[in-house]
PDB file of C-alpha atoms in Angstrom:
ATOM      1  CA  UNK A1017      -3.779 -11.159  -8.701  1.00 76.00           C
ATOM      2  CA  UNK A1018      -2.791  -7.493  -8.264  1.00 90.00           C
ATOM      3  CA  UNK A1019      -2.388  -4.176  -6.355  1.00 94.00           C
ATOM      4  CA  UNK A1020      -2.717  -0.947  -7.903  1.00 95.00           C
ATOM      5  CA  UNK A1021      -2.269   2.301  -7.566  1.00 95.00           C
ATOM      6  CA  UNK A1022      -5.023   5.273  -8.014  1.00 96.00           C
ATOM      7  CA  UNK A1023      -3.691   8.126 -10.139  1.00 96.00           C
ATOM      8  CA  UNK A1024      -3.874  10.190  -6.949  1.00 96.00           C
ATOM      9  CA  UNK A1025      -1.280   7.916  -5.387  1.00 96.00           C
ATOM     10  CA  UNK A1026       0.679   7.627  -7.860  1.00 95.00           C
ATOM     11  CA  UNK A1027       1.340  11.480  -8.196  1.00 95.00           C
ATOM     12  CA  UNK A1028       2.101  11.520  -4.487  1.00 94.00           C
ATOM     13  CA  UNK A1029       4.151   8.666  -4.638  1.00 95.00           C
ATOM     14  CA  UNK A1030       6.648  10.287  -7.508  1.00 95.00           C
ATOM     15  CA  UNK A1031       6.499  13.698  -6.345  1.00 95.00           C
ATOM     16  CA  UNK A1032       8.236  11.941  -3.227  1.00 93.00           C
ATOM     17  CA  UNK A1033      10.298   9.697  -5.242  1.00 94.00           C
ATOM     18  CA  UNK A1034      12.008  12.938  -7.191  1.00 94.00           C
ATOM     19  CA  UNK A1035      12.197  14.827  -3.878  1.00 94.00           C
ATOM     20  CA  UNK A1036      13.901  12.073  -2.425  1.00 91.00           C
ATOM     21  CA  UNK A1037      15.794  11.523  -5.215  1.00 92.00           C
ATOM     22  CA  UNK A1038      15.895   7.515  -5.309  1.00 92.00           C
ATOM     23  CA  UNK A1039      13.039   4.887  -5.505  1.00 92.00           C
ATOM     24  CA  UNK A1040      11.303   2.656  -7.525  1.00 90.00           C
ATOM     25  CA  UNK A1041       7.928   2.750  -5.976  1.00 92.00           C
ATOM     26  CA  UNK A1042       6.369   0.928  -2.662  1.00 95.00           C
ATOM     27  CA  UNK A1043       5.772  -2.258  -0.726  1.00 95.00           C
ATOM     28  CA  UNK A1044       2.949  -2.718   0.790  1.00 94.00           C
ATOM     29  CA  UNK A1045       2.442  -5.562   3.178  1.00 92.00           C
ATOM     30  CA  UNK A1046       0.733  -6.795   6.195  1.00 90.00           C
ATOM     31  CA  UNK A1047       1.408  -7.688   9.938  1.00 88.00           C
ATOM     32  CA  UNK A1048      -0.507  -9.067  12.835  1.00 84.00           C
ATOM     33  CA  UNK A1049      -0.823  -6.265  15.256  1.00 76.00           C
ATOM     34  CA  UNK A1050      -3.588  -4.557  15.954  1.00 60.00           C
ATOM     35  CA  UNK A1051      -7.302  -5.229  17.687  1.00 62.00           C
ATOM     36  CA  UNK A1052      -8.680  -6.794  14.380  1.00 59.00           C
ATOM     37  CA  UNK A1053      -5.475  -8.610  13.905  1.00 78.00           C
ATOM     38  CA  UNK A1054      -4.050  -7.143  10.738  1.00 81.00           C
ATOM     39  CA  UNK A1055      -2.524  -3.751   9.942  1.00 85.00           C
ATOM     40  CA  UNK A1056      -0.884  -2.711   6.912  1.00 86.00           C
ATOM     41  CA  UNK A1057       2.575  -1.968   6.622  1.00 92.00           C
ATOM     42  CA  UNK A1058       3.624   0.813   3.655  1.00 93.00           C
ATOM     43  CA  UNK A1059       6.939   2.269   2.674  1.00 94.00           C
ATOM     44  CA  UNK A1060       8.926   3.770  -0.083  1.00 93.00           C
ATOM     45  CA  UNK A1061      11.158   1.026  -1.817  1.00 93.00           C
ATOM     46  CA  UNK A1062      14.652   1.426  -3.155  1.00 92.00           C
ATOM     47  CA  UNK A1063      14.785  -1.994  -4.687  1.00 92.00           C
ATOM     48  CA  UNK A1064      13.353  -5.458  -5.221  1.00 92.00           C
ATOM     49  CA  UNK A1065      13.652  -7.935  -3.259  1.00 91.00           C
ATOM     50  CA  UNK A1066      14.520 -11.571  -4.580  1.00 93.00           C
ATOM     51  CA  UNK A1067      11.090 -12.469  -2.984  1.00 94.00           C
ATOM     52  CA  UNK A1068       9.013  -9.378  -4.069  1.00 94.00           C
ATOM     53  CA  UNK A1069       5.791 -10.202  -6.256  1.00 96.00           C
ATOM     54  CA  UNK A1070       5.844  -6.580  -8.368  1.00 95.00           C
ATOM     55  CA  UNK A1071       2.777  -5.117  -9.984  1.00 96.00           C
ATOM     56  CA  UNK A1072       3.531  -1.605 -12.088  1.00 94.00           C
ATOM     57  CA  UNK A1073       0.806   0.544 -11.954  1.00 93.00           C
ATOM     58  CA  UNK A1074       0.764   4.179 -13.425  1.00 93.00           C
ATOM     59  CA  UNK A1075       4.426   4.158 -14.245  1.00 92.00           C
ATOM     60  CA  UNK A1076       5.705   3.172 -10.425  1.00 93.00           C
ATOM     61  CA  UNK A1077       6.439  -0.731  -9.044  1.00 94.00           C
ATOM     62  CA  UNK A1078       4.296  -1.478  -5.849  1.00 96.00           C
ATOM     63  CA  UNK A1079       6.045  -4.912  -4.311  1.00 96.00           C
ATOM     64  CA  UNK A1080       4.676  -7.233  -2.181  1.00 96.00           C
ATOM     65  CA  UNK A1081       6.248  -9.976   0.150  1.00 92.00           C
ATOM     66  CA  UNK A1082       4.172 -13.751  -0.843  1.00 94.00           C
ATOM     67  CA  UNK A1083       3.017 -13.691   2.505  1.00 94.00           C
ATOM     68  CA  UNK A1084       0.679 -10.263   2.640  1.00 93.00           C
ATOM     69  CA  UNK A1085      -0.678 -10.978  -1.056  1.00 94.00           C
ATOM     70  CA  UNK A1086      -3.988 -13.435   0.056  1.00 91.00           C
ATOM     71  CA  UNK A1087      -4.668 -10.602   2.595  1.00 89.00           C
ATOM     72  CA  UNK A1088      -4.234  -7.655  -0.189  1.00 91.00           C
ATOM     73  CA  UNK A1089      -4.667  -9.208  -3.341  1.00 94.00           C
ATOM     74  CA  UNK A1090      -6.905  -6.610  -5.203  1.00 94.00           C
ATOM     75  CA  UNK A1091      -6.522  -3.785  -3.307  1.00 93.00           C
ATOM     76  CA  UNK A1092      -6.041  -0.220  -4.772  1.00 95.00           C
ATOM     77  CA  UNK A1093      -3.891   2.143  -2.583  1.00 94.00           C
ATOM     78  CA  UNK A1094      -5.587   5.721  -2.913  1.00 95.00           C
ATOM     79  CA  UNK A1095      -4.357   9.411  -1.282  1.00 95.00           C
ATOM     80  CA  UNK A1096      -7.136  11.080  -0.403  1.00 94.00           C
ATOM     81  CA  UNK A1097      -7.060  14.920   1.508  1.00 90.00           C
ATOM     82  CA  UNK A1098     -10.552  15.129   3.739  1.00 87.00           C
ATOM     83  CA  UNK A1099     -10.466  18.858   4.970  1.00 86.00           C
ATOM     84  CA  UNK A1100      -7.075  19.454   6.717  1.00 87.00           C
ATOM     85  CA  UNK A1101      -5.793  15.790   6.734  1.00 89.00           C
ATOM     86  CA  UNK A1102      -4.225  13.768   3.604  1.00 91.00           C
ATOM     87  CA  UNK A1103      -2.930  10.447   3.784  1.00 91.00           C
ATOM     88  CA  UNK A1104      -3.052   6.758   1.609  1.00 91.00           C
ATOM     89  CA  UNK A1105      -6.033   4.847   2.130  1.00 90.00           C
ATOM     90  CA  UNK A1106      -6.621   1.131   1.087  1.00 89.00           C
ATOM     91  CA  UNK A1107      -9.502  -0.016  -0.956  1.00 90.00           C
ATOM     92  CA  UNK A1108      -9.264  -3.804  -0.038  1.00 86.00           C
ATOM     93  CA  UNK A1109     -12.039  -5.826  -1.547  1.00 88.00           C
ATOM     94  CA  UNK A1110     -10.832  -8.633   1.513  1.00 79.00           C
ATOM     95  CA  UNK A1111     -11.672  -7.010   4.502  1.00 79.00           C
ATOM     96  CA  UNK A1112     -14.505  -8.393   6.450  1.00 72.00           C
ATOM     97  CA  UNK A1113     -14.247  -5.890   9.814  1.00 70.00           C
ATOM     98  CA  UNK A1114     -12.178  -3.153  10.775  1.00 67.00           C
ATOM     99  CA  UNK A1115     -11.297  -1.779  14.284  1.00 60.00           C
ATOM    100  CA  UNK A1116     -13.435   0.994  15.767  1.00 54.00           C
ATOM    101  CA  UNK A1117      -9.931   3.272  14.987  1.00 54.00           C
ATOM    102  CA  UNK A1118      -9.481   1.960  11.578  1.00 54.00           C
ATOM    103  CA  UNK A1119      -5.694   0.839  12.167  1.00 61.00           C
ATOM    104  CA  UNK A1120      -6.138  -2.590  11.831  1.00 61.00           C
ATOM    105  CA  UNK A1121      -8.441  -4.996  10.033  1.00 65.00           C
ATOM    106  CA  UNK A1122      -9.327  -8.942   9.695  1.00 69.00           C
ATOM    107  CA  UNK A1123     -10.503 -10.777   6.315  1.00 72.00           C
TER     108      UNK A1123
END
């Protein structure tokens, strides 16, 4: 079981770590929302949590909650720039459909 970081995302995610100037990394989690039924949920993280499953990957902790790892297990968490827009995208091997808008999913 894991959840890993591309190289891309890594970079992005410590460039913002030193600008910010505390972090350890991110959680990444799920919710039910969404016309699929599940979205993810992504922040910066300033600490573990007692309940926080942690995977390193390139140097940088991502933590999950117990709950969201059956739905992410295996995903890699890329940044990707596609002409003017940039953002984190998730490779999750899981995922059987997505919405038409891509903000939510179901496995």
């Amino acid at each position: 079981m894991s959840v890993t970081l591309s190289e891309a995302a890594a970079n992005h995610v410590a460039k913002f770590i030193a600008k910010r100037g505390k972090g350890v990394g991110v959680r990444l989690g799920v919710k039910t929302t969404g016309c699929s039924g599940m979205a993810y949920k992504l922040e910066y993280a300033d600490a573990e949590a007692t309940d926080d499953l942690v995977f390193e990957s390139h140097g940088l902790k991502v933590l999950v909650d117990p709950k969201s790892l059956p739905y992410i297990d295996g995903t890699e968490l890329d940044f990707v720039r596609e002409g003017l827009n940039e953002g984190f995208k998730f490779n999750n091997p899981n995922v059987k459909n997505e919405c038409g808008c891509g903000e939510s999913f179901n496995v």
